[in-house]
mmCIF file of C-alpha atoms and ligand atoms in Angstrom:
data_model
loop_
_atom_site.group_PDB
_atom_site.id
_atom_site.type_symbol
_atom_site.label_atom_id
_atom_site.label_comp_id
_atom_site.label_asym_id
_atom_site.label_seq_id
_atom_site.Cartn_x
_atom_site.Cartn_y
_atom_site.Cartn_z
ATOM 1 C CA MET A 1258 0.000 0.000 0.000
ATOM 2 C CA ARG A 1259 1.341 3.438 -0.991
ATOM 3 C CA ILE A 1260 -0.306 6.230 0.957
ATOM 4 C CA LEU A 1261 -0.044 9.959 0.225
ATOM 5 C CA VAL A 1262 -0.646 12.077 3.341
ATOM 6 C CA THR A 1263 -1.336 15.756 2.669
ATOM 7 C CA GLY A 1264 -0.605 18.113 5.584
ATOM 8 C CA GLY A 1265 1.506 15.411 7.251
ATOM 9 C CA ALA A 1266 3.681 17.938 9.128
ATOM 10 C CA GLY A 1267 0.663 19.450 10.907
ATOM 11 C CA PHE A 1268 -0.907 18.364 14.183
ATOM 12 C CA ILE A 1269 -3.261 15.549 13.153
ATOM 13 C CA GLY A 1270 -1.401 14.561 9.980
ATOM 14 C CA SER A 1271 1.921 14.026 11.789
ATOM 15 C CA ASN A 1272 0.243 11.977 14.522
ATOM 16 C CA PHE A 1273 -1.362 9.943 11.707
ATOM 17 C CA VAL A 1274 2.040 9.277 10.116
ATOM 18 C CA HIS A 1275 3.379 8.017 13.477
ATOM 19 C CA LEU A 1276 0.315 5.802 13.920
ATOM 20 C CA ILE A 1277 0.582 4.286 10.424
ATOM 21 C CA ARG A 1278 4.313 3.673 10.814
ATOM 22 C CA LYS A 1279 3.532 1.697 13.985
ATOM 23 C CA GLU A 1280 0.302 -0.063 12.960
ATOM 24 C CA ARG A 1281 1.039 -0.698 9.260
ATOM 25 C CA PRO A 1282 4.845 -0.976 9.057
ATOM 26 C CA ASN A 1283 4.758 -2.212 5.450
ATOM 27 C CA TRP A 1284 2.896 0.766 4.015
ATOM 28 C CA GLN A 1285 4.923 3.263 1.994
ATOM 29 C CA ILE A 1286 4.228 6.791 3.219
ATOM 30 C CA THR A 1287 4.693 10.004 1.249
ATOM 31 C CA VAL A 1288 3.947 13.305 2.978
ATOM 32 C CA ILE A 1289 3.253 16.510 1.097
ATOM 33 C CA ASP A 1290 3.191 19.665 3.189
ATOM 34 C CA LYS A 1291 3.850 23.267 2.214
ATOM 35 C CA MET A 1292 5.271 23.998 5.677
ATOM 36 C CA SER A 1293 3.020 26.919 6.463
ATOM 37 C CA TYR A 1294 3.365 28.449 9.962
ATOM 38 C CA ALA A 1295 1.479 25.310 11.154
ATOM 39 C CA GLY A 1296 3.836 22.727 9.652
ATOM 40 C CA ASN A 1297 6.659 21.502 11.883
ATOM 41 C CA MET A 1298 9.358 19.042 10.776
ATOM 42 C CA ALA A 1299 10.088 18.238 14.429
ATOM 43 C CA SER A 1300 6.662 16.596 14.600
ATOM 44 C CA LEU A 1301 8.001 13.916 12.243
ATOM 45 C CA ASP A 1302 11.076 13.153 14.393
ATOM 46 C CA GLY A 1303 11.482 9.399 14.637
ATOM 47 C CA VAL A 1304 9.786 8.616 11.300
ATOM 48 C CA ILE A 1305 11.350 11.057 8.848
ATOM 49 C CA ASP A 1306 14.054 8.596 7.652
ATOM 50 C CA ASP A 1307 11.391 6.044 6.925
ATOM 51 C CA ILE A 1308 9.048 8.146 4.756
ATOM 52 C CA GLU A 1309 9.261 10.305 1.656
ATOM 53 C CA PHE A 1310 8.781 13.991 2.506
ATOM 54 C CA VAL A 1311 7.882 16.486 -0.228
ATOM 55 C CA LYS A 1312 7.741 20.189 0.553
ATOM 56 C CA GLY A 1313 5.038 21.550 -1.706
ATOM 57 C CA ASP A 1314 1.598 23.069 -2.093
ATOM 58 C CA ILE A 1315 -1.548 21.003 -2.751
ATOM 59 C CA CYS A 1316 -2.628 23.827 -5.102
ATOM 60 C CA ASP A 1317 0.348 22.957 -7.365
ATOM 61 C CA GLU A 1318 -1.411 21.049 -10.154
ATOM 62 C CA ILE A 1319 1.685 19.446 -11.681
ATOM 63 C CA LEU A 1320 3.172 18.318 -8.357
ATOM 64 C CA ILE A 1321 -0.132 16.910 -7.122
ATOM 65 C CA ASP A 1322 -0.701 15.076 -10.393
ATOM 66 C CA LYS A 1323 2.700 13.391 -10.074
ATOM 67 C CA LEU A 1324 2.299 12.439 -6.407
ATOM 68 C CA VAL A 1325 -1.242 11.105 -6.807
ATOM 69 C CA ALA A 1326 -0.184 9.055 -9.849
ATOM 70 C CA ASN A 1327 2.379 7.302 -7.634
ATOM 71 C CA CYS A 1328 0.131 6.340 -4.703
ATOM 72 C CA ASP A 1329 -2.833 4.053 -4.022
ATOM 73 C CA VAL A 1330 -4.702 6.202 -1.480
ATOM 74 C CA VAL A 1331 -4.654 9.915 -0.655
ATOM 75 C CA VAL A 1332 -5.453 10.892 2.937
ATOM 76 C CA HIS A 1333 -6.176 14.584 2.754
ATOM 77 C CA PHE A 1334 -5.445 16.490 6.001
ATOM 78 C CA ALA A 1335 -3.864 19.637 4.511
ATOM 79 C CA ALA A 1336 -5.891 22.752 5.279
ATOM 80 C CA GLU A 1337 -5.774 26.101 6.951
ATOM 81 C CA SER A 1338 -7.278 25.023 10.264
ATOM 82 C CA HIS A 1339 -7.660 27.919 12.708
ATOM 83 C CA ASN A 1340 -10.949 29.816 13.006
ATOM 84 C CA ASP A 1341 -9.395 32.967 14.486
ATOM 85 C CA ASN A 1342 -6.962 33.244 11.561
ATOM 86 C CA SER A 1343 -9.837 32.817 9.113
ATOM 87 C CA LEU A 1344 -11.573 35.832 10.666
ATOM 88 C CA ASN A 1345 -8.453 37.974 10.217
ATOM 89 C CA ASN A 1346 -7.581 36.817 6.674
ATOM 90 C CA PRO A 1347 -9.917 34.383 4.889
ATOM 91 C CA TRP A 1348 -7.989 34.126 1.584
ATOM 92 C CA PRO A 1349 -5.513 31.342 2.506
ATOM 93 C CA PHE A 1350 -8.548 29.312 3.636
ATOM 94 C CA VAL A 1351 -10.274 29.700 0.271
ATOM 95 C CA GLU A 1352 -7.035 28.845 -1.487
ATOM 96 C CA SER A 1353 -5.854 25.774 0.446
ATOM 97 C CA ASN A 1354 -9.188 24.331 1.558
ATOM 98 C CA LEU A 1355 -11.156 24.821 -1.668
ATOM 99 C CA ILE A 1356 -8.673 25.121 -4.532
ATOM 100 C CA GLY A 1357 -6.270 22.633 -2.906
ATOM 101 C CA THR A 1358 -9.045 20.054 -2.507
ATOM 102 C CA TYR A 1359 -10.127 20.672 -6.114
ATOM 103 C CA ARG A 1360 -6.582 19.913 -7.343
ATOM 104 C CA ILE A 1361 -6.516 16.670 -5.377
ATOM 105 C CA LEU A 1362 -9.931 15.622 -6.670
ATOM 106 C CA GLU A 1363 -8.920 16.209 -10.277
ATOM 107 C CA ALA A 1364 -5.742 14.149 -9.850
ATOM 108 C CA VAL A 1365 -7.658 11.363 -8.072
ATOM 109 C CA ARG A 1366 -10.198 11.359 -10.918
ATOM 110 C CA LYS A 1367 -7.535 11.298 -13.634
ATOM 111 C CA HIS A 1368 -5.509 8.467 -12.089
ATOM 112 C CA GLY A 1369 -8.393 6.437 -10.612
ATOM 113 C CA LYS A 1370 -7.021 6.542 -7.046
ATOM 114 C CA LYS A 1371 -8.842 6.371 -3.686
ATOM 115 C CA LEU A 1372 -9.318 9.445 -1.489
ATOM 116 C CA HIS A 1373 -10.142 9.892 2.180
ATOM 117 C CA HIS A 1374 -11.078 13.503 2.917
ATOM 118 C CA ILE A 1375 -10.579 14.780 6.474
ATOM 119 C CA SER A 1376 -13.174 17.280 7.611
ATOM 120 C CA THR A 1377 -14.715 18.803 10.700
ATOM 121 C CA ASP A 1378 -17.958 18.838 12.684
ATOM 122 C CA GLU A 1379 -17.970 22.637 12.241
ATOM 123 C CA VAL A 1380 -19.564 22.201 8.810
ATOM 124 C CA TYR A 1381 -22.860 21.646 10.669
ATOM 125 C CA GLY A 1382 -22.774 25.037 12.435
ATOM 126 C CA ASP A 1383 -23.583 24.930 16.138
ATOM 127 C CA LEU A 1384 -26.146 23.576 18.615
ATOM 128 C CA GLU A 1385 -27.948 25.294 21.492
ATOM 129 C CA LEU A 1386 -26.596 24.319 24.915
ATOM 130 C CA ASP A 1387 -29.859 22.537 25.800
ATOM 131 C CA ASP A 1388 -30.455 20.879 22.408
ATOM 132 C CA PRO A 1389 -30.946 17.126 23.038
ATOM 133 C CA ASN A 1390 -29.704 16.361 19.505
ATOM 134 C CA LYS A 1391 -26.141 15.865 18.359
ATOM 135 C CA PHE A 1392 -24.711 16.195 14.844
ATOM 136 C CA SER A 1393 -25.204 13.085 12.688
ATOM 137 C CA GLU A 1394 -24.463 12.224 9.056
ATOM 138 C CA GLU A 1395 -27.970 13.542 8.241
ATOM 139 C CA THR A 1396 -27.548 17.014 9.806
ATOM 140 C CA ARG A 1397 -27.900 19.909 7.355
ATOM 141 C CA TYR A 1398 -24.708 21.841 6.547
ATOM 142 C CA ASN A 1399 -24.755 25.321 8.133
ATOM 143 C CA PRO A 1400 -21.176 26.586 8.637
ATOM 144 C CA SER A 1401 -20.484 29.853 10.491
ATOM 145 C CA SER A 1402 -16.897 30.992 9.896
ATOM 146 C CA PRO A 1403 -14.679 31.407 6.827
ATOM 147 C CA TYR A 1404 -12.792 28.312 8.064
ATOM 148 C CA SER A 1405 -15.843 26.100 8.454
ATOM 149 C CA SER A 1406 -17.471 27.336 5.249
ATOM 150 C CA THR A 1407 -14.384 26.452 3.207
ATOM 151 C CA LYS A 1408 -14.299 23.010 4.855
ATOM 152 C CA ALA A 1409 -18.021 22.603 4.058
ATOM 153 C CA GLY A 1410 -17.281 23.614 0.463
ATOM 154 C CA SER A 1411 -14.471 21.073 0.244
ATOM 155 C CA ASP A 1412 -16.834 18.309 1.471
ATOM 156 C CA MET A 1413 -19.353 19.329 -1.199
ATOM 157 C CA LEU A 1414 -16.684 19.138 -3.898
ATOM 158 C CA VAL A 1415 -15.797 15.596 -2.782
ATOM 159 C CA ARG A 1416 -19.475 14.546 -2.835
ATOM 160 C CA ALA A 1417 -19.958 16.045 -6.296
ATOM 161 C CA TRP A 1418 -16.868 14.251 -7.669
ATOM 162 C CA VAL A 1419 -18.190 10.945 -6.259
ATOM 163 C CA ARG A 1420 -21.630 11.398 -7.806
ATOM 164 C CA SER A 1421 -20.739 13.076 -11.095
ATOM 165 C CA PHE A 1422 -17.398 11.458 -11.926
ATOM 166 C CA GLY A 1423 -17.606 8.213 -9.949
ATOM 167 C CA ILE A 1424 -14.371 8.733 -8.005
ATOM 168 C CA HIS A 1425 -13.774 6.454 -5.006
ATOM 169 C CA ALA A 1426 -13.849 8.632 -1.879
ATOM 170 C CA THR A 1427 -14.885 8.674 1.771
ATOM 171 C CA ILE A 1428 -15.278 11.659 4.122
ATOM 172 C CA SER A 1429 -14.950 11.949 7.896
ATOM 173 C CA ASN A 1430 -16.081 14.868 10.054
ATOM 174 C CA CYS A 1431 -14.422 14.900 13.451
ATOM 175 C CA SER A 1432 -14.847 16.957 16.614
ATOM 176 C CA ASN A 1433 -12.150 18.964 18.454
ATOM 177 C CA ASN A 1434 -8.848 17.103 18.736
ATOM 178 C CA TYR A 1435 -6.289 17.396 21.522
ATOM 179 C CA GLY A 1436 -2.914 15.733 22.158
ATOM 180 C CA PRO A 1437 0.796 16.143 21.397
ATOM 181 C CA HIS A 1438 2.130 18.363 18.567
ATOM 182 C CA GLN A 1439 -0.888 20.708 18.454
ATOM 183 C CA HIS A 1440 -0.003 24.287 17.546
ATOM 184 C CA VAL A 1441 0.008 26.736 20.489
ATOM 185 C CA GLU A 1442 -2.627 28.893 18.758
ATOM 186 C CA LYS A 1443 -5.286 26.279 19.645
ATOM 187 C CA PHE A 1444 -7.257 26.403 22.890
ATOM 188 C CA ILE A 1445 -5.702 23.643 25.035
ATOM 189 C CA PRO A 1446 -2.001 24.111 24.112
ATOM 190 C CA ARG A 1447 -2.397 27.890 24.330
ATOM 191 C CA GLN A 1448 -3.573 27.699 27.931
ATOM 192 C CA ILE A 1449 -0.949 25.129 28.998
ATOM 193 C CA THR A 1450 1.871 27.183 27.482
ATOM 194 C CA GLU A 1451 0.525 30.473 28.900
ATOM 195 C CA ILE A 1452 0.757 28.917 32.372
ATOM 196 C CA LEU A 1453 4.253 27.572 31.612
ATOM 197 C CA GLU A 1454 5.279 31.141 30.662
ATOM 198 C CA ASN A 1455 3.768 32.460 33.923
ATOM 199 C CA ARG A 1456 0.746 34.144 32.363
ATOM 200 C CA ARG A 1457 -2.951 33.522 32.950
ATOM 201 C CA PRO A 1458 -5.120 31.417 30.579
ATOM 202 C CA LYS A 1459 -7.501 33.343 28.332
ATOM 203 C CA LEU A 1460 -11.170 32.454 28.017
ATOM 204 C CA TYR A 1461 -13.214 33.905 25.143
ATOM 205 C CA GLY A 1462 -16.420 35.577 26.315
ATOM 206 C CA SER A 1463 -18.322 33.815 29.077
ATOM 207 C CA GLY A 1464 -16.674 30.439 28.396
ATOM 208 C CA GLU A 1465 -19.996 28.568 28.280
ATOM 209 C CA ASN A 1466 -19.190 27.340 24.747
ATOM 210 C CA VAL A 1467 -19.001 23.562 24.526
ATOM 211 C CA ARG A 1468 -16.555 21.523 22.443
ATOM 212 C CA ASP A 1469 -16.656 17.724 22.023
ATOM 213 C CA TRP A 1470 -13.051 16.700 22.748
ATOM 214 C CA ILE A 1471 -11.387 13.633 21.227
ATOM 215 C CA HIS A 1472 -7.789 12.477 21.550
ATOM 216 C CA VAL A 1473 -5.910 12.800 18.245
ATOM 217 C CA ASP A 1474 -4.978 9.076 18.307
ATOM 218 C CA ASP A 1475 -8.672 8.158 18.499
ATOM 219 C CA HIS A 1476 -9.407 10.412 15.501
ATOM 220 C CA ASN A 1477 -6.601 8.746 13.573
ATOM 221 C CA SER A 1478 -7.550 5.165 14.515
ATOM 222 C CA ALA A 1479 -11.003 5.962 13.117
ATOM 223 C CA VAL A 1480 -9.453 7.337 9.912
ATOM 224 C CA LEU A 1481 -7.432 4.133 9.487
ATOM 225 C CA LYS A 1482 -10.589 2.063 10.017
ATOM 226 C CA ILE A 1483 -12.446 4.075 7.353
ATOM 227 C CA ILE A 1484 -9.582 3.805 4.852
ATOM 228 C CA GLU A 1485 -9.552 0.026 5.243
ATOM 229 C CA GLU A 1486 -13.244 -0.747 5.729
ATOM 230 C CA GLY A 1487 -15.295 2.349 4.861
ATOM 231 C CA LEU A 1488 -17.801 2.151 2.018
ATOM 232 C CA ASN A 1489 -17.273 4.212 -1.100
ATOM 233 C CA GLY A 1490 -19.086 7.566 -1.078
ATOM 234 C CA GLU A 1491 -19.948 7.357 2.627
ATOM 235 C CA THR A 1492 -19.465 9.998 5.308
ATOM 236 C CA TYR A 1493 -18.574 8.992 8.885
ATOM 237 C CA LEU A 1494 -18.743 11.274 11.925
ATOM 238 C CA ILE A 1495 -15.940 10.790 14.457
ATOM 239 C CA GLY A 1496 -16.385 11.727 18.111
ATOM 240 C CA ALA A 1497 -15.872 10.225 21.559
ATOM 241 C CA ASN A 1498 -18.598 11.748 23.782
ATOM 242 C CA GLY A 1499 -16.191 14.363 25.139
ATOM 243 C CA GLU A 1500 -18.461 17.391 25.605
ATOM 244 C CA LYS A 1501 -16.985 19.979 27.988
ATOM 245 C CA ASP A 1502 -17.498 23.730 28.297
ATOM 246 C CA ASN A 1503 -14.409 25.882 27.828
ATOM 247 C CA LYS A 1504 -14.491 27.225 31.375
ATOM 248 C CA SER A 1505 -14.342 23.679 32.814
ATOM 249 C CA VAL A 1506 -11.431 22.772 30.527
ATOM 250 C CA ILE A 1507 -9.442 25.832 31.688
ATOM 251 C CA GLU A 1508 -10.187 24.942 35.306
ATOM 252 C CA LEU A 1509 -9.011 21.355 34.726
ATOM 253 C CA ILE A 1510 -5.783 22.597 33.106
ATOM 254 C CA LEU A 1511 -5.151 25.018 35.974
ATOM 255 C CA SER A 1512 -5.712 22.429 38.676
ATOM 256 C CA GLY A 1513 -3.679 19.840 36.705
ATOM 257 C CA MET A 1514 -0.780 22.333 36.754
ATOM 258 C CA GLY A 1515 -1.008 23.129 40.452
ATOM 259 C CA LYS A 1516 -2.782 26.502 40.055
ATOM 260 C CA LYS A 1517 -6.015 27.838 41.537
ATOM 261 C CA PRO A 1518 -9.027 27.028 39.275
ATOM 262 C CA GLY A 1519 -10.027 30.726 39.127
ATOM 263 C CA ASP A 1520 -6.620 31.972 37.890
ATOM 264 C CA TYR A 1521 -7.714 32.918 34.340
ATOM 265 C CA ASP A 1522 -8.910 36.018 32.436
ATOM 266 C CA HIS A 1523 -11.971 36.609 30.282
ATOM 267 C CA VAL A 1524 -10.901 38.175 26.956
ATOM 268 C CA THR A 1525 -12.682 39.496 23.843
ATOM 269 C CA ASP A 1526 -15.039 36.893 22.418
ATOM 270 C CA ARG A 1527 -14.585 35.392 18.923
ATOM 271 C CA PRO A 1528 -16.986 37.059 16.433
ATOM 272 C CA GLY A 1529 -19.732 34.599 15.463
ATOM 273 C CA HIS A 1530 -18.434 32.152 18.108
ATOM 274 C CA ASP A 1531 -20.154 28.752 17.713
ATOM 275 C CA MET A 1532 -21.877 27.777 20.962
ATOM 276 C CA ARG A 1533 -21.754 24.002 20.999
ATOM 277 C CA TYR A 1534 -20.559 21.032 18.959
ATOM 278 C CA ALA A 1535 -21.602 17.455 19.737
ATOM 279 C CA ILE A 1536 -21.064 14.332 17.622
ATOM 280 C CA ASP A 1537 -23.151 11.194 17.331
ATOM 281 C CA SER A 1538 -20.653 8.612 16.068
ATOM 282 C CA SER A 1539 -23.001 5.612 16.211
ATOM 283 C CA LYS A 1540 -22.674 4.935 12.454
ATOM 284 C CA LEU A 1541 -18.901 4.511 12.748
ATOM 285 C CA ILE A 1542 -19.309 2.340 15.829
ATOM 286 C CA SER A 1543 -22.105 0.123 14.503
ATOM 287 C CA LYS A 1544 -21.030 -0.211 10.846
ATOM 288 C CA LEU A 1545 -17.239 -0.365 11.239
ATOM 289 C CA GLY A 1546 -16.823 -1.495 14.867
ATOM 290 C CA TRP A 1547 -14.551 1.454 15.818
ATOM 291 C CA LYS A 1548 -14.029 2.284 19.494
ATOM 292 C CA PRO A 1549 -12.148 5.197 21.104
ATOM 293 C CA LYS A 1550 -9.338 4.322 23.542
ATOM 294 C CA TYR A 1551 -8.998 7.626 25.407
ATOM 295 C CA THR A 1552 -12.351 7.765 27.169
ATOM 296 C CA ASN A 1553 -11.022 9.539 30.289
ATOM 297 C CA PHE A 1554 -10.556 13.209 29.249
ATOM 298 C CA LYS A 1555 -8.856 14.149 32.523
ATOM 299 C CA GLU A 1556 -6.182 11.471 31.995
ATOM 300 C CA GLY A 1557 -5.685 12.434 28.334
ATOM 301 C CA LEU A 1558 -5.359 16.073 29.354
ATOM 302 C CA LYS A 1559 -2.826 15.186 32.061
ATOM 303 C CA ALA A 1560 -0.676 13.352 29.506
ATOM 304 C CA THR A 1561 -0.987 16.308 27.104
ATOM 305 C CA ILE A 1562 0.106 18.781 29.810
ATOM 306 C CA LYS A 1563 3.103 16.532 30.493
ATOM 307 C CA TRP A 1564 3.962 16.477 26.772
ATOM 308 C CA TYR A 1565 4.076 20.306 26.618
ATOM 309 C CA ILE A 1566 6.176 20.424 29.799
ATOM 310 C CA ASP A 1567 8.618 17.853 28.365
ATOM 311 C CA ASN A 1568 8.771 19.311 24.836
ATOM 312 C CA GLN A 1569 9.384 23.023 25.281
ATOM 313 C CA ASP A 1570 11.875 23.040 22.368
ATOM 314 C CA TRP A 1571 8.996 22.045 20.098
ATOM 315 C CA TRP A 1572 6.626 24.889 21.024
ATOM 316 C CA LYS A 1573 8.817 27.744 22.345
ATOM 317 C CA PRO A 1574 9.781 28.994 18.849
ATOM 318 C CA LEU A 1575 6.065 29.360 17.936
ATOM 319 C CA LYS A 1576 4.828 31.051 21.075
ATOM 320 C CA ALA A 1577 5.860 34.729 20.861
ATOM 321 C CA GLU A 1578 4.556 35.197 17.309
ATOM 322 C CA THR A 1579 1.258 33.499 18.182
ATOM 323 C CA GLU A 1580 0.630 35.723 21.205
ATOM 324 C CA GLN A 1581 1.548 38.793 19.164
ATOM 325 C CA LYS A 1582 -1.260 37.892 16.711
ATOM 326 C CA TYR A 1583 -3.735 37.495 19.576
ATOM 327 C CA ARG A 1584 -2.788 40.830 21.147
ATOM 328 C CA LYS A 1585 -3.950 42.619 17.972
ATOM 329 C CA THR A 1586 -7.516 41.338 18.463
ATOM 330 C CA GLY A 1587 -7.590 41.735 22.250
ATOM 331 C CA GLN A 1588 -7.622 37.981 22.732
HETATM 332 P P1 LIG B 2451 -2.745 22.067 11.302
HETATM 333 O O1 LIG B 2451 -2.975 23.494 10.997
HETATM 334 O O2 LIG B 2451 -2.019 21.683 12.536
HETATM 335 O O3 LIG B 2451 -1.967 21.371 10.087
HETATM 336 C C1 LIG B 2451 -2.278 21.625 8.746
HETATM 337 C C2 LIG B 2451 -1.061 21.220 7.888
HETATM 338 O O4 LIG B 2451 -1.418 21.409 6.515
HETATM 339 C C3 LIG B 2451 0.178 22.092 8.150
HETATM 340 O O5 LIG B 2451 1.321 21.274 8.287
HETATM 341 C C4 LIG B 2451 0.272 22.983 6.924
HETATM 342 O O6 LIG B 2451 1.607 23.345 6.585
HETATM 343 C C5 LIG B 2451 -0.352 22.088 5.858
HETATM 344 N N1 LIG B 2451 -0.940 22.860 4.741
HETATM 345 C C6 LIG B 2451 -1.825 23.894 4.821
HETATM 346 N N2 LIG B 2451 -2.120 24.347 3.589
HETATM 347 C C7 LIG B 2451 -1.402 23.586 2.710
HETATM 348 C C8 LIG B 2451 -1.265 23.575 1.298
HETATM 349 N N3 LIG B 2451 -1.907 24.469 0.537
HETATM 350 N N4 LIG B 2451 -0.452 22.654 0.740
HETATM 351 C C9 LIG B 2451 0.226 21.760 1.501
HETATM 352 N N5 LIG B 2451 0.148 21.732 2.852
HETATM 353 C C10 LIG B 2451 -0.650 22.637 3.452
HETATM 354 O O7 LIG B 2451 -4.188 21.392 11.241
HETATM 355 P P2 LIG B 2451 -4.771 20.121 12.008
HETATM 356 O O8 LIG B 2451 -5.384 20.557 13.257
HETATM 357 O O9 LIG B 2451 -3.752 19.041 12.008
HETATM 358 O O10 LIG B 2451 -5.956 19.734 11.004
HETATM 359 C C11 LIG B 2451 -5.747 18.798 9.955
HETATM 360 C C12 LIG B 2451 -7.060 18.538 9.251
HETATM 361 O O11 LIG B 2451 -8.024 18.049 10.172
HETATM 362 C C13 LIG B 2451 -7.685 19.777 8.626
HETATM 363 O O12 LIG B 2451 -8.256 19.404 7.397
HETATM 364 C C14 LIG B 2451 -8.770 20.186 9.618
HETATM 365 O O13 LIG B 2451 -9.820 20.860 8.970
HETATM 366 C C15 LIG B 2451 -9.203 18.822 10.124
HETATM 367 N N6 LIG B 2451 -9.792 18.797 11.477
HETATM 368 C C16 LIG B 2451 -9.121 19.331 12.534
HETATM 369 C C17 LIG B 2451 -9.654 19.238 13.828
HETATM 370 C C18 LIG B 2451 -8.932 19.792 15.025
HETATM 371 O O14 LIG B 2451 -9.462 19.748 16.125
HETATM 372 N N7 LIG B 2451 -7.707 20.304 14.895
HETATM 373 C C19 LIG B 2451 -10.885 18.606 14.003
HETATM 374 C C20 LIG B 2451 -11.559 18.076 12.890
HETATM 375 C C21 LIG B 2451 -10.981 18.160 11.632
HETATM 376 O O1 LIG B 2452 -7.446 31.329 23.818
HETATM 377 C C1 LIG B 2452 -8.517 30.794 23.532
HETATM 378 N N1 LIG B 2452 -9.572 30.915 24.387
HETATM 379 C C2 LIG B 2452 -10.790 30.348 24.144
HETATM 380 O O2 LIG B 2452 -11.715 30.486 24.965
HETATM 381 C C3 LIG B 2452 -8.711 30.033 22.305
HETATM 382 C C4 LIG B 2452 -7.576 29.881 21.331
HETATM 383 C C5 LIG B 2452 -9.938 29.452 22.087
HETATM 384 N N2 LIG B 2452 -10.955 29.611 22.968
HETATM 385 C C6 LIG B 2452 -12.245 28.915 22.722
HETATM 386 C C7 LIG B 2452 -12.833 29.046 21.342
HETATM 387 C C8 LIG B 2452 -13.551 27.708 21.167
HETATM 388 O O3 LIG B 2452 -14.832 27.778 21.778
HETATM 389 O O4 LIG B 2452 -11.965 27.510 22.879
HETATM 390 C C9 LIG B 2452 -12.706 26.723 21.954
HETATM 391 C C10 LIG B 2452 -11.748 25.914 21.088
HETATM 392 O O5 LIG B 2452 -11.054 26.826 20.256
HETATM 393 P P1 LIG B 2452 -10.023 26.349 19.104
HETATM 394 O O6 LIG B 2452 -8.941 25.528 19.708
HETATM 395 O O7 LIG B 2452 -9.640 27.542 18.313
HETATM 396 O O8 LIG B 2452 -10.931 25.323 18.267
HETATM 397 P P2 LIG B 2452 -12.290 25.488 17.434
HETATM 398 O O9 LIG B 2452 -12.497 26.861 16.944
HETATM 399 O O10 LIG B 2452 -13.379 24.819 18.233
HETATM 400 O O11 LIG B 2452 -11.911 24.561 16.149
HETATM 401 C C11 LIG B 2452 -11.156 23.336 16.317
HETATM 402 O O12 LIG B 2452 -11.989 22.214 16.224
HETATM 403 C C12 LIG B 2452 -12.548 21.911 14.977
HETATM 404 C C13 LIG B 2452 -10.045 23.244 15.273
HETATM 405 O O13 LIG B 2452 -9.208 24.394 15.359
HETATM 406 C C14 LIG B 2452 -10.608 23.087 13.894
HETATM 407 O O14 LIG B 2452 -9.559 22.891 12.948
HETATM 408 C C15 LIG B 2452 -11.507 21.885 13.880
HETATM 409 O O15 LIG B 2452 -12.135 21.777 12.639
#
């Protein structure tokens, strides 16, 4: 099996490469990543000598054509991924998430290869706090931000290429990931590293917003399951019943790091801030027999805190620039 991983130097993609190296040692792995601010070669330490790494852009038609021609399956993680950035400058999101996905689809169509497209639960918009329903494969698309609307658009392109051109593709929409190698712009690593730099965590608005947390290894074990057993043209939602409001997560981080639970600041809210995400992953569980391993969020969070304490060389170079961006928006 020859697998092409787009965005393999990012958070989830690099964890996926490590997982595949361990679980499927005979697979040949090629990573393509343009090494945006979010790509980090250090995230591939330990596997880099055992894979092919190509620095390049998924929007590059000729490069993508060549790489897709030489693989059996494309697993497409590459995207601009941060909502706050998409509110400050949407263009890179339109370019990478829409045009980049289009380039991959055309190459997959031309060469008759399989595609697994990685997407997000944010394509469904948000839920009220007291809504008894969760997102399912049948929920209507209703994205809120430039980020989520470009991801929704990329899902639609994949569906259209399956129906109109008969390409072989699957899609997964996952909830909020946490774990090692996540950029310090994201909620959990930002708060851990703020505390490590002796500053207070920063909660947007009231902090009632709920996210459905899943460990990155559980997301990736589900992706592997779908690649191997998923049915052509199907969408699978990935989640692990990890709903928590942001305020509670900050309090857990603070107490896990020996601080008082109230030692945080409220900062400017995100414009259009989605209130709640919640995933019903019963299709994945019943049809493919997938199960998450990290069902204890507190334990997973503890291990993640330890990873950021033990790997300061990985995140320190990213921290100052990230906080400088946030200062401009009062966040
Ligand atoms: P990330 O920002 O950490 O990594 C993205 C990677 O893609 C980076 O290495 C970047 O350099 C690369 N990239 C971006 N544009 C590119 C381009 N045009 N050409 C080549 N490489 C490019 O993101 P992540 O959190 O690892 O997310 C990966 C995927 O998972 C995304 O598609 C995202 O929408 C999806 N997703 C993320 C989450 C989450 O909680 N982080 C949840 C559900 C789905
Ligand atoms: O400093 C912060 N304070 C804060 O309260 C930051 C950075 C975030 N927040 C809030 C905003 C959200 O309610 O925490 C929550 C999580 O924020 P992010 O880490 O930015 O994630 P989110 O916007 O929920 O999107 C994430 O999950 C879905 C990923 O970034 C997306 O790529 C994925 O699709």
